[in-house]
Coordinates of C-alpha atoms in Angstrom, one line a residue:
Chain A
M1077 CA 62.4 88.7 110.1
D1078 CA 59.9 91.5 111.1
R1079 CA 60.7 94.6 109.2
N1080 CA 59.6 97.2 111.9
E1081 CA 61.0 95.3 114.4
V1082 CA 64.6 95.7 112.4
I1083 CA 63.9 99.2 111.8
T1084 CA 63.0 99.3 115.3
K1085 CA 66.5 98.4 116.4
L1086 CA 69.0 99.9 113.6
K1087 CA 66.8 103.3 115.0
A1088 CA 67.7 103.0 118.1
Y1089 CA 71.3 101.3 117.1
I1090 CA 72.5 104.4 114.8
C1091 CA 70.4 107.4 117.7
S1092 CA 72.5 106.6 120.3
E1093 CA 75.8 105.0 119.1
L1094 CA 76.2 107.1 115.3
L1095 CA 74.2 110.0 116.3
N1096 CA 74.6 109.9 119.9
N1097 CA 71.2 111.3 120.5
A1098 CA 68.7 108.0 121.5
D1099 CA 65.9 110.4 120.8
Y1100 CA 66.8 111.8 117.3
P1101 CA 63.9 111.5 115.9
I1102 CA 64.2 110.1 112.1
M1103 CA 62.7 108.8 109.7
I1104 CA 62.7 105.7 107.6
D1105 CA 62.7 107.4 104.7
Q1106 CA 65.2 110.2 105.5
P1107 CA 68.4 110.4 103.7
L1108 CA 70.8 110.0 106.4
I1109 CA 74.8 109.4 104.5
T1110 CA 73.7 112.3 102.0
G1111 CA 71.1 114.1 103.9
G1112 CA 74.6 114.5 106.3
L1113 CA 73.7 113.5 109.5
M1114 CA 76.0 109.7 109.8
D1115 CA 79.8 109.1 108.5
S1116 CA 80.4 106.8 106.2
F1117 CA 82.1 105.2 108.3
S1118 CA 79.2 104.4 110.3
L1119 CA 78.3 102.0 107.0
A1120 CA 80.9 99.4 108.2
Q1121 CA 79.7 99.4 112.3
I1122 CA 76.8 98.9 110.8
G1123 CA 78.1 96.1 109.4
V1124 CA 79.1 94.9 112.7
F1125 CA 75.9 95.8 114.1
V1126 CA 73.2 93.4 111.9
E1127 CA 76.0 90.9 112.4
D1128 CA 76.0 90.8 115.6
A1129 CA 71.8 91.5 116.7
F1130 CA 70.3 89.5 113.5
G1131 CA 73.4 87.6 112.8
V1132 CA 73.3 88.5 108.7
Y1133 CA 76.5 89.0 107.0
I1134 CA 76.2 92.2 104.8
P1135 CA 78.9 91.8 101.8
D1136 CA 81.6 94.8 102.3
T1137 CA 80.3 95.3 98.3
D1138 CA 76.9 95.6 100.3
L1139 CA 78.4 98.7 102.5
T1140 CA 77.7 101.4 100.3
V1141 CA 75.9 104.7 100.3
N1142 CA 73.0 104.1 97.4
N1143 CA 72.3 100.3 99.1
M1144 CA 72.8 101.7 103.0
D1145 CA 71.4 106.0 102.7
T1146 CA 68.2 105.6 104.9
L1147 CA 66.8 103.1 107.6
N1148 CA 64.4 101.2 105.0
L1149 CA 66.4 100.9 103.0
M1150 CA 68.9 98.6 105.6
A1151 CA 66.2 96.9 105.9
D1152 CA 65.9 95.4 102.5
E1153 CA 69.8 94.8 103.1
V1154 CA 68.8 92.7 106.2
I1155 CA 65.4 91.1 105.2
E1156 CA 66.6 90.1 102.0
R1157 CA 69.3 87.9 103.8
A1158 CA 67.9 86.4 106.1
G1159 CA 65.8 84.7 103.9
Chain B
M1154 CA 119.3 102.2 100.6
I1155 CA 119.3 105.1 98.0
S1156 CA 122.6 106.4 97.2
E1157 CA 124.1 110.1 98.0
E1158 CA 124.8 110.5 94.1
T1159 CA 120.6 110.0 93.5
K1160 CA 119.6 114.0 93.4
T1161 CA 115.9 113.1 91.8
L1162 CA 113.0 111.4 92.4
I1163 CA 113.2 109.7 89.1
Q1164 CA 116.5 108.1 89.0
P1165 CA 115.8 105.1 91.2
I1166 CA 112.7 104.3 89.3
I1167 CA 114.8 104.3 86.4
E1168 CA 117.5 102.7 86.9
R1169 CA 115.8 100.2 89.4
A1170 CA 113.7 99.7 85.8
L1171 CA 117.2 99.3 83.3
H1172 CA 118.9 97.1 85.9
Q1173 CA 116.1 95.2 87.6
P1174 CA 113.3 95.1 85.7
D1175 CA 111.3 91.8 86.9
R1176 CA 111.6 93.6 90.5
L1177 CA 108.1 93.7 92.4
V1178 CA 106.8 97.7 93.4
L1179 CA 104.0 97.6 94.3
V1180 CA 101.1 94.9 94.8
F1181 CA 97.6 97.5 93.1
V1182 CA 94.4 96.1 94.3
H1183 CA 91.5 97.1 93.3
E1184 CA 88.5 98.4 95.0
D1185 CA 86.6 94.6 94.2
G1186 CA 90.2 92.6 95.5
M1187 CA 91.4 92.3 92.8
Q1188 CA 95.2 92.0 93.2
E1189 CA 97.9 93.2 90.2
R1190 CA 101.3 92.8 91.5
V1191 CA 103.3 95.8 89.1
S1192 CA 107.3 95.6 88.1
A1193 CA 109.7 97.9 88.2
G1194 CA 109.7 97.7 83.9
E1195 CA 106.3 97.9 84.0
F1196 CA 106.3 100.7 86.4
Y1197 CA 108.5 102.5 84.5
R1198 CA 106.6 102.2 80.8
E1199 CA 103.6 102.8 82.5
A1200 CA 104.6 105.8 84.0
G1201 CA 106.4 107.0 80.2
L1202 CA 103.1 106.0 78.6
F1203 CA 101.8 109.8 80.6
A1204 CA 105.0 111.8 80.3
D1205 CA 105.7 111.3 75.8
S1206 CA 101.7 111.8 76.3
L1207 CA 102.2 115.0 77.7
R1208 CA 105.2 115.8 76.3
N1209 CA 103.5 115.4 73.0
Q1210 CA 100.7 117.8 74.3
G1211 CA 103.3 120.5 74.2
L1212 CA 104.0 120.1 78.2
G1213 CA 107.4 119.9 79.2
V1214 CA 109.3 121.5 83.0
D1215 CA 107.9 122.9 85.4
D1216 CA 104.4 123.0 83.8
L1217 CA 101.7 122.3 87.1
V1218 CA 100.4 119.4 85.8
I1219 CA 97.0 118.6 88.6
V1220 CA 95.6 114.3 88.1
V1221 CA 92.2 114.0 89.0
L1222 CA 91.4 110.7 89.2
K1223 CA 90.7 108.0 91.8
H1224 CA 92.6 104.6 93.3
S1225 CA 93.8 103.1 89.9
R1226 CA 96.9 102.4 87.9
E1227 CA 96.6 105.6 85.6
L1228 CA 96.7 107.8 88.8
L1229 CA 100.3 106.3 90.3
S1230 CA 101.7 106.5 85.9
A1231 CA 100.4 110.0 85.8
F1232 CA 101.8 111.1 89.1
W1233 CA 105.3 109.3 87.9
G1234 CA 105.0 109.9 84.3
S1235 CA 104.9 114.1 84.6
L1236 CA 107.2 113.8 87.4
L1237 CA 110.0 111.7 84.2
L1238 CA 109.1 115.5 82.3
G1239 CA 109.4 117.6 84.5
S1240 CA 106.9 119.0 85.0
I1241 CA 105.1 119.9 88.8
V1242 CA 102.3 117.1 89.9
S1243 CA 99.4 118.0 92.5
I1244 CA 97.2 115.2 92.8
F1245 CA 93.3 116.6 93.6
P1246 CA 90.9 114.4 96.0
Y1247 CA 88.6 111.8 94.1
L1248 CA 84.7 113.3 94.0
T1249 CA 82.9 111.5 96.0
E1250 CA 78.9 110.6 96.6
K1251 CA 79.2 112.9 99.3
L1252 CA 79.9 115.9 97.0
D1253 CA 78.0 118.6 94.8
P1254 CA 79.5 117.7 91.3
Q1255 CA 79.1 121.1 90.0
L1256 CA 80.5 122.8 92.7
Y1257 CA 83.3 119.9 93.2
M1258 CA 83.8 120.6 89.0
E1259 CA 84.3 124.4 89.9
R1260 CA 86.2 123.7 92.8
V1261 CA 89.3 122.4 90.0
K1262 CA 88.8 125.0 87.9
T1263 CA 89.7 127.2 90.5
L1264 CA 93.2 125.7 91.9
V1265 CA 93.6 125.8 88.3
A1266 CA 93.2 129.4 87.7
N1267 CA 94.8 130.7 91.2
E1268 CA 97.5 127.9 90.4
G1269 CA 98.1 128.3 86.5
A1270 CA 98.0 124.8 85.4
R1271 CA 99.0 124.4 82.3
A1272 CA 97.3 120.4 81.8
V1273 CA 94.9 118.3 84.6
I1274 CA 94.4 114.5 83.9
T1275 CA 91.6 112.7 84.1
F1276 CA 88.8 110.5 83.4
P1277 CA 87.4 110.2 80.1
E1278 CA 83.2 110.4 82.2
F1279 CA 84.8 114.4 83.0
K1280 CA 87.0 115.5 80.3
D1281 CA 83.7 117.0 78.4
D1282 CA 82.8 118.7 81.7
L1283 CA 86.2 119.9 82.5
S1284 CA 86.9 121.2 79.1
N1285 CA 84.1 123.1 79.3
L1286 CA 85.3 124.7 82.3
L1287 CA 87.8 125.3 81.3
S1288 CA 87.5 127.4 77.7
N1289 CA 89.0 130.0 78.9
V1290 CA 92.2 129.2 80.4
D1291 CA 95.6 128.0 79.0
C1292 CA 95.0 124.8 80.5
R1293 CA 94.5 121.2 78.9
V1294 CA 92.2 118.2 79.6
I1295 CA 94.3 115.0 79.2
S1296 CA 91.7 112.3 79.6
T1297 CA 93.7 108.6 80.5
D1298 CA 91.9 107.4 77.4
D1299 CA 93.9 110.2 75.2
V1300 CA 96.6 107.9 77.0
L1301 CA 96.6 105.1 76.6
G1302 CA 94.1 104.9 73.5
G1303 CA 96.5 105.8 71.5
P1304 CA 98.9 104.2 69.0
K1305 CA 101.2 101.6 71.6
H1306 CA 104.5 102.5 72.4
T1307 CA 106.5 100.4 71.3
G1308 CA 110.7 99.3 72.3
D1309 CA 112.3 101.6 74.9
G1310 CA 109.4 103.8 76.0
F1311 CA 109.5 107.4 77.1
V1312 CA 112.7 108.6 77.3
P1313 CA 113.8 112.1 79.4
S1314 CA 114.8 115.2 78.3
G1315 CA 117.8 115.6 80.3
E1316 CA 118.4 115.6 84.4
F1317 CA 116.8 118.3 86.5
Q1318 CA 118.3 120.3 89.4
A1319 CA 117.6 118.4 93.1
D1320 CA 115.9 121.6 94.3
K1321 CA 113.7 122.4 91.0
I1322 CA 109.8 121.5 92.4
A1323 CA 108.6 118.5 92.4
F1324 CA 105.4 118.2 93.8
L1325 CA 102.6 119.9 95.2
Q1326 CA 100.8 119.2 98.2
H1327 CA 97.9 120.8 98.9
S1328 CA 96.5 121.5 102.3
S1329 CA 92.7 121.2 102.7
G1330 CA 89.9 124.3 103.3
T1331 CA 87.7 126.0 100.1
T1332 CA 90.1 127.6 97.3
G1333 CA 90.6 131.2 99.7
L1334 CA 92.5 129.5 102.6
Q1335 CA 94.0 126.3 100.4
K1336 CA 97.1 126.3 99.6
G1337 CA 99.7 124.5 97.9
V1338 CA 103.4 123.0 99.7
A1339 CA 105.9 123.0 96.4
L1340 CA 108.9 120.4 97.6
S1341 CA 111.9 119.7 96.1
H1342 CA 113.1 116.9 94.6
V1343 CA 116.7 116.9 97.0
S1344 CA 113.8 118.0 99.8
V1345 CA 111.4 114.7 99.5
L1346 CA 115.2 112.9 99.1
N1347 CA 116.1 114.4 102.2
Q1348 CA 113.1 112.6 104.4
I1349 CA 112.9 110.0 102.3
R1350 CA 116.4 109.1 104.1
S1351 CA 116.5 110.3 107.1
L1352 CA 113.1 108.9 107.7
S1353 CA 113.6 105.5 106.5
Q1354 CA 116.7 105.9 109.1
A1355 CA 114.4 106.5 111.5
L1356 CA 112.7 103.4 110.6
H1357 CA 115.9 101.6 109.9
L1358 CA 114.3 100.7 107.0
S1359 CA 115.0 97.4 104.9
T1360 CA 114.7 95.6 102.0
T1361 CA 112.7 93.1 103.8
D1362 CA 109.9 95.9 105.1
K1363 CA 106.8 96.2 103.0
V1364 CA 104.3 98.8 103.5
I1365 CA 100.7 98.7 103.3
S1366 CA 99.0 101.7 102.5
W1367 CA 95.1 102.2 102.4
L1368 CA 95.7 106.7 102.6
P1369 CA 94.5 109.1 100.2
L1370 CA 97.3 110.4 98.2
Y1371 CA 96.4 114.1 98.0
H1372 CA 97.4 114.0 101.6
D1373 CA 100.9 114.0 103.3
M1374 CA 101.1 110.6 105.0
G1375 CA 99.3 108.8 101.8
L1376 CA 101.2 110.7 99.2
I1377 CA 104.9 110.2 101.1
G1378 CA 104.8 107.5 103.8
G1379 CA 101.8 105.5 101.4
F1380 CA 103.3 105.7 98.5
V1381 CA 106.3 108.4 97.1
L1382 CA 108.6 106.9 99.8
P1383 CA 108.4 102.8 99.3
I1384 CA 107.8 103.5 95.4
V1385 CA 111.8 105.7 96.1
A1386 CA 113.2 103.7 99.0
G1387 CA 112.6 100.2 96.4
I1388 CA 110.6 98.8 98.9
P1389 CA 107.9 97.0 97.9
L1390 CA 104.3 98.3 98.6
I1391 CA 100.6 96.5 98.8
L1392 CA 98.2 100.0 97.5
L1393 CA 94.3 100.5 99.0
S1394 CA 91.1 102.1 98.1
P1395 CA 91.0 104.5 100.6
F1396 CA 86.9 104.2 99.8
H1397 CA 87.1 100.1 100.4
W1398 CA 88.9 100.8 103.5
V1399 CA 86.4 103.3 104.9
R1400 CA 83.7 100.3 103.5
D1401 CA 85.9 97.6 104.9
P1402 CA 88.4 98.5 106.7
K1403 CA 89.2 94.4 107.2
I1404 CA 90.8 95.0 104.6
L1405 CA 94.2 96.8 105.7
F1406 CA 94.3 93.2 107.4
T1407 CA 93.7 91.1 105.4
Y1408 CA 95.9 92.3 102.9
A1409 CA 98.6 93.1 105.4
A1410 CA 98.0 89.4 106.7
E1411 CA 98.7 87.4 103.0
H1412 CA 101.9 89.9 102.0
H1413 CA 103.4 89.8 105.4
A1414 CA 103.0 93.9 105.1
T1415 CA 105.6 95.2 108.1
L1416 CA 104.9 99.1 108.3
T1417 CA 102.1 101.3 107.6
W1418 CA 100.6 104.5 108.5
L1419 CA 97.1 105.9 110.7
P1420 CA 95.5 109.1 112.0
N1421 CA 93.8 108.4 114.3
F1422 CA 90.4 107.7 113.9
A1423 CA 91.6 105.2 111.8
F1424 CA 92.3 102.6 115.4
N1425 CA 89.2 103.2 116.4
H1426 CA 87.4 101.8 113.3
C1427 CA 89.8 99.5 112.7
V1428 CA 88.2 98.0 116.4
R1429 CA 84.7 99.9 116.2
G1430 CA 83.9 98.4 111.8
I1431 CA 85.9 95.2 111.8
R1432 CA 83.6 91.8 112.2
R1433 CA 84.9 89.7 114.5
S1434 CA 84.2 86.3 112.3
D1435 CA 86.5 87.8 109.8
I1436 CA 90.0 88.3 111.2
Q1437 CA 89.9 85.1 113.7
T1438 CA 92.7 83.6 111.8
L1439 CA 94.3 86.0 111.3
D1440 CA 98.3 86.6 112.1
L1441 CA 99.6 89.1 112.3
S1442 CA 102.6 89.3 113.7
S1443 CA 104.7 90.4 110.0
L1444 CA 104.3 94.2 111.1
R1445 CA 106.8 95.8 113.1
A1446 CA 105.6 99.8 113.0
L1447 CA 101.7 101.0 112.7
I1448 CA 102.6 104.5 113.2
S1449 CA 100.0 107.3 114.6
C1450 CA 100.2 110.5 112.5
S1451 CA 98.6 113.7 111.5
E1452 CA 96.7 114.0 113.6
P1453 CA 96.6 113.8 118.0
V1454 CA 97.7 110.5 119.2
R1455 CA 95.3 108.8 121.8
R1456 CA 96.9 106.4 124.3
D1457 CA 93.6 105.2 124.8
S1458 CA 92.3 104.6 120.7
F1459 CA 96.5 102.5 120.9
E1460 CA 94.9 100.8 124.5
L1461 CA 91.4 100.1 122.8
F1462 CA 93.5 98.8 118.8
L1463 CA 95.9 96.5 121.6
N1464 CA 93.4 94.6 123.8
R1465 CA 91.1 94.0 120.6
F1466 CA 93.8 92.6 117.9
Q1467 CA 96.4 91.0 120.8
E1468 CA 95.0 87.7 119.5
Q1469 CA 96.1 89.0 116.1
G1470 CA 99.5 89.3 117.3
I1471 CA 99.6 92.9 118.0
Q1472 CA 102.0 93.8 120.5
Q1473 CA 102.6 97.1 122.2
G1474 CA 106.1 97.4 120.4
M1475 CA 104.5 98.4 116.9
L1476 CA 102.5 101.0 118.3
Q1477 CA 104.7 103.5 117.8
A1478 CA 103.9 107.1 116.6
S1479 CA 105.1 110.5 114.8
Y1480 CA 104.9 114.0 114.4
A1481 CA 104.6 115.8 110.2
L1482 CA 103.5 117.8 107.8
A1483 CA 103.3 118.6 104.6
E1484 CA 105.5 122.1 105.3
N1485 CA 108.3 119.0 106.4
T1486 CA 107.3 117.4 103.0
F1487 CA 105.7 114.7 105.6
A1488 CA 107.6 113.5 109.3
A1489 CA 109.2 116.1 111.7
T1490 CA 109.6 113.6 114.9
Q1491 CA 109.5 109.6 114.8
T1492 CA 109.4 107.1 118.3
V1493 CA 112.0 104.4 117.9
P1494 CA 110.2 101.4 116.3
G1495 CA 110.0 98.4 118.7
E1496 CA 110.1 100.2 121.5
L1497 CA 106.9 100.8 123.9
P1498 CA 104.8 103.7 123.5
F1499 CA 106.0 106.8 125.9
Y1500 CA 103.7 108.2 127.9
D1501 CA 104.3 111.8 129.7
W1502 CA 101.9 112.2 132.8
I1503 CA 100.9 115.5 133.2
D1504 CA 98.6 117.9 134.9
I1505 CA 96.4 119.2 133.7
K1506 CA 95.7 121.8 134.9
S1507 CA 99.3 123.1 135.2
L1508 CA 99.0 122.8 130.7
Q1509 CA 96.8 125.0 131.1
I1510 CA 97.5 127.8 133.3
E1511 CA 101.0 128.2 133.4
K1512 CA 101.3 126.5 130.4
Y1513 CA 104.1 124.1 132.0
A1514 CA 103.6 120.4 131.1
K1515 CA 104.3 119.6 135.1
P1516 CA 104.9 115.6 135.4
V1517 CA 102.8 113.9 137.5
V1518 CA 102.5 110.0 138.9
P1519 CA 100.4 108.0 136.1
E1520 CA 96.7 107.9 136.6
S1521 CA 96.9 110.2 139.9
E1522 CA 93.7 113.2 139.6
G1523 CA 93.7 115.8 137.3
S1524 CA 96.3 113.9 135.5
F1525 CA 96.2 113.4 131.8
P1526 CA 98.9 111.3 129.3
M1527 CA 100.4 112.7 126.6
V1528 CA 101.5 110.6 123.7
S1529 CA 105.5 110.7 123.0
N1530 CA 105.8 111.8 119.0
G1531 CA 109.1 110.4 119.3
K1532 CA 112.6 112.8 118.7
A1533 CA 113.3 114.4 115.8
I1534 CA 113.9 112.9 112.8
P1535 CA 117.7 113.3 111.2
G1536 CA 118.4 116.6 109.4
T1537 CA 115.1 117.8 110.7
E1538 CA 115.3 120.8 114.3
V1539 CA 112.5 121.4 116.9
A1540 CA 112.4 123.9 119.5
I1541 CA 109.2 125.2 120.9
A1542 CA 108.8 128.7 120.5
G1543 CA 107.4 132.2 123.5
P1544 CA 105.4 134.5 122.2
D1545 CA 107.7 137.0 121.7
G1546 CA 109.7 133.8 120.0
K1547 CA 112.2 133.3 122.4
H1548 CA 112.4 129.4 122.4
L1549 CA 111.1 128.2 124.8
P1550 CA 113.2 125.5 127.7
D1551 CA 111.8 121.6 128.4
R1552 CA 108.0 121.2 129.4
F1553 CA 107.4 124.8 128.5
T1554 CA 104.0 125.2 126.2
G1555 CA 104.9 127.0 122.6
E1556 CA 104.4 126.9 119.2
I1557 CA 106.0 124.7 117.7
I1558 CA 108.7 125.8 115.1
L1559 CA 111.5 123.7 112.4
R1560 CA 114.4 123.8 110.5
S1561 CA 115.1 121.2 108.4
N1562 CA 116.8 120.2 105.3
C1563 CA 113.0 118.2 103.6
M1564 CA 111.6 121.7 104.3
L1565 CA 108.7 123.0 101.5
T1566 CA 110.6 125.5 99.5
G1567 CA 107.7 128.0 99.5
Y1568 CA 103.8 128.0 99.5
Y1569 CA 103.4 127.9 95.3
H1570 CA 102.5 131.4 93.5
R1571 CA 101.8 132.8 97.7
P1572 CA 105.1 133.7 98.9
E1573 CA 103.6 136.7 101.0
L1574 CA 102.0 133.0 103.0
T1575 CA 105.6 131.8 102.8
E1576 CA 107.0 134.8 104.8
Q1577 CA 105.2 134.4 107.1
V1578 CA 105.6 131.3 108.6
M1579 CA 109.0 131.0 107.9
I1580 CA 110.5 133.7 109.7
E1581 CA 114.7 133.4 110.5
G1582 CA 115.3 130.3 109.1
W1583 CA 112.6 128.3 111.2
F1584 CA 109.1 127.3 109.7
H1585 CA 106.6 128.3 112.0
S1586 CA 104.0 125.4 112.5
G1587 CA 101.4 126.8 114.2
D1588 CA 100.4 123.6 116.3
I1589 CA 100.9 123.9 120.1
G1590 CA 103.5 121.0 122.3
Y1591 CA 106.5 120.8 124.4
I1592 CA 110.0 119.2 124.3
A1593 CA 111.2 117.2 127.1
D1594 CA 113.8 115.2 126.9
G1595 CA 114.2 115.0 123.1
N1596 CA 110.3 113.9 122.8
V1597 CA 107.9 115.9 121.5
Y1598 CA 104.7 116.4 122.4
V1599 CA 102.0 117.8 121.4
S1600 CA 99.2 119.2 122.6
G1601 CA 97.3 122.1 121.1
R1602 CA 96.8 124.6 118.3
M1603 CA 96.9 127.9 117.8
K1604 CA 93.9 127.7 114.3
D1605 CA 90.6 127.2 114.2
M1606 CA 92.0 124.0 112.5
I1607 CA 89.9 121.1 113.1
I1608 CA 91.6 117.5 112.3
V1609 CA 88.0 115.3 111.7
G1610 CA 89.3 111.8 110.6
G1611 CA 92.4 113.2 109.4
K1612 CA 91.4 115.7 107.8
N1613 CA 91.5 119.3 108.1
V1614 CA 88.4 121.3 108.4
F1615 CA 88.3 124.9 108.8
P1616 CA 85.7 126.8 111.0
Q1617 CA 85.4 129.8 109.0
D1618 CA 84.7 127.2 105.3
L1619 CA 81.4 125.8 107.1
E1620 CA 80.1 129.1 109.0
A1621 CA 80.1 130.6 105.3
I1622 CA 77.8 127.9 104.0
A1623 CA 74.8 127.7 107.4
N1624 CA 74.9 131.9 106.7
T1625 CA 73.6 131.2 103.8
I1626 CA 70.2 129.2 104.7
T1627 CA 67.3 130.8 105.2
G1628 CA 66.3 131.2 109.1
V1629 CA 69.6 131.4 110.3
H1630 CA 70.6 134.7 111.7
P1631 CA 73.6 135.8 109.6
G1632 CA 76.7 135.8 110.3
R1633 CA 74.9 134.6 114.0
V1634 CA 76.9 131.2 113.1
V1635 CA 80.0 129.7 115.2
A1636 CA 81.2 125.9 114.6
F1637 CA 84.1 124.4 116.9
G1638 CA 85.6 121.3 117.4
V1639 CA 85.0 118.7 120.8
D1640 CA 87.2 116.0 121.7
D1641 CA 84.8 112.8 120.7
I1642 CA 86.5 109.3 122.2
K1643 CA 84.2 107.3 120.2
L1644 CA 85.6 108.5 116.6
G1645 CA 88.8 109.1 118.1
S1646 CA 89.1 112.6 116.9
E1647 CA 87.5 115.3 116.7
G1648 CA 83.8 116.3 116.7
V1649 CA 82.1 119.1 115.0
I1650 CA 79.8 121.0 116.6
M1651 CA 77.5 124.0 115.3
V1652 CA 75.4 126.5 117.0
C1653 CA 73.3 128.6 114.4
E1654 CA 71.1 131.6 116.6
V1655 CA 67.7 131.0 114.9
D1656 CA 64.8 133.0 115.4
A1657 CA 63.3 130.2 117.9
D1658 CA 60.4 131.4 119.8
H1659 CA 58.9 132.2 116.5
L1660 CA 59.7 129.3 114.1
S1661 CA 57.2 126.0 114.1
E1662 CA 59.6 122.5 114.7
Q1663 CA 59.2 121.6 111.4
E1664 CA 61.0 125.1 110.6
K1665 CA 63.1 124.5 112.9
K1666 CA 63.9 120.5 111.2
R1667 CA 64.3 122.1 108.5
I1668 CA 67.2 124.3 108.9
E1669 CA 69.1 121.7 110.4
S1670 CA 68.1 119.4 107.4
D1671 CA 69.0 122.6 104.9
I1672 CA 72.2 122.9 107.0
R1673 CA 73.7 119.6 107.0
Q1674 CA 72.5 118.8 103.8
R1675 CA 74.7 121.5 101.8
I1676 CA 77.7 121.2 104.8
V1677 CA 78.2 117.4 103.4
R1678 CA 77.7 118.2 99.7
E1679 CA 80.6 121.3 99.8
T1680 CA 82.6 119.8 102.8
E1681 CA 82.1 115.8 102.9
V1682 CA 82.2 117.3 106.9
V1683 CA 79.3 115.7 108.7
L1684 CA 78.0 117.7 112.2
K1685 CA 78.7 115.3 115.3
E1686 CA 76.4 117.7 116.4
L1687 CA 73.4 120.8 115.4
R1688 CA 72.6 123.5 118.4
L1689 CA 69.6 126.0 117.1
V1690 CA 69.8 129.0 119.6
D1691 CA 67.8 132.3 120.3
E1692 CA 69.3 135.4 119.8
R1693 CA 71.3 137.2 122.0
W1694 CA 73.5 133.5 122.8
L1695 CA 76.0 133.9 120.8
I1696 CA 78.8 135.6 122.7
K1697 CA 80.9 138.7 120.1
T1698 CA 83.7 140.4 120.7
S1699 CA 84.6 144.1 121.6
S1700 CA 84.9 144.4 118.2
G1701 CA 81.4 142.4 117.0
K1702 CA 82.9 139.9 115.9
I1703 CA 82.0 136.1 117.3
A1704 CA 83.8 134.8 119.2
R1705 CA 84.6 131.1 118.7
N1706 CA 86.5 130.1 121.6
D1707 CA 84.4 132.0 123.4
N1708 CA 80.9 130.1 122.4
R1709 CA 82.8 126.4 123.1
E1710 CA 83.7 126.7 126.3
K1711 CA 79.9 128.7 126.9
Y1712 CA 79.2 125.6 125.4
L1713 CA 80.3 123.2 127.2
R1714 CA 79.3 124.6 129.9
I1715 CA 75.8 125.0 128.4
F1716 CA 75.8 121.7 127.2
N1717 CA 77.3 119.5 130.3
Y1718 CA 79.7 117.9 127.6

């Protein structure tokens, strides 16, 4: 699975669906939850999106702020499971 | 279910422990999914350990105990242990990953000092920090290890020292807001018992019911609906962790199905969160038909949230007649109104313009132009009267909007140590809620509120708190900030918008980004609030009142107009 593609898709989803601004300039290492951009409720939604978009199931125990605070961290979680 | 002879909340707990020690009180679900079944005997014994420990530390009747614990068996035992001893107890929200730990501890200290708390019960990891902070205050810090690690208790366990009066204060429910705005709603044993009796009647509660809840216990909905009511009424409770549910909303359904739960309370946004945050593959085979009431309360109930939820989970057995609503407020212990379980949600289609201009909820043809479906919160529960008051205090006829006022047998004793605040809201025996609404054929509808408060995901947020934080950020013109709520359909709640005046013409893009990032981060670390949108605008954008204050509502209107909401 191509890392850039994963990040691009995650970013597009997060900006349009969760931040309500498709052009929001988020960087790959920007803390989204602890930075006050995204609520921790969003993690469950990202879990749903990741399953639909990449066919990857991130167990809820890994859908935590520590594991998912930036685009890079999220991409790690996805790619690791995609094998 | 609770006999008329019952005078205090602890009587049923003691009696069941004595006569039916093996009866199931609750299924406690840990964050890792481990389940523990707790019997009446065990529940009482554990609470007794805390009561004993508090007594040994010199605490007694009417001393205030603050509980600073996360989802755990100890949290439940510390609460009931304090009640057994006759102390006044209050649960403080637990520290989260988003909050600044230092600030959090300071808040505990301020609350302890303002309210004269005599003890704080917390986990061992917080004990040293809190002890240092509270070294100048006459308040003991007791860790769960101090209680559970001591000599093992044998024999009969805790023996209460005597009977309490029914009108004695049992616990405090704290409103949100920073400490200056925070109020401790003091509730007596008799008020809480009356609430439980009335709500049990309104919900047709029986011993075949089972409550499931993921709600936090520092808020009235979780504390009463999802904890005190089932425990006192003797209905098994399946208790989940709020953090766990936020991360993984399906757990409400998986455990409801496993234990055949019948009742649950949810703020409106939770219906949306279930729809948006549950993976289809996780719930395909679940059967939720045991649920007879999912009660929406603590933020405005929306028809679109109900419809979304129903469409999505029909296959799992969710039906319209399960979707219920209630108007609740901590000052009335909890519920003031309740719809009838089994009956379909009732929508009152009204003309929006009449409501806004004439303050009259004019009924119109459903779905016609300019109409809006108000969701009924049901009728007043037994023992509570609800009325609508006009600006002159006179009661208004049906369908006219005004302040929702109530009087009841389950009303607060007062705001703890704040008699001046109690006087402001209790006028000639009626509690003035600050909520705006109307009544039609006995059904109560909530259409707005008088205060500037914003309700985000069931949590009350005060814009003043957020503005005060933004005012301290370098680059923001102090005093030139406004925050307000707007409808957020996706969230099923309100979103918080903030507009700040900066020197926009002279700031680089990078500097603007820095300001935005500073504001967002500070706000989330101090309040956990995530801004839906933050606009940096040029000087003189914000509208001021004639007295020079920022006019919150006018700026909200301007924002909606200009940014085309």
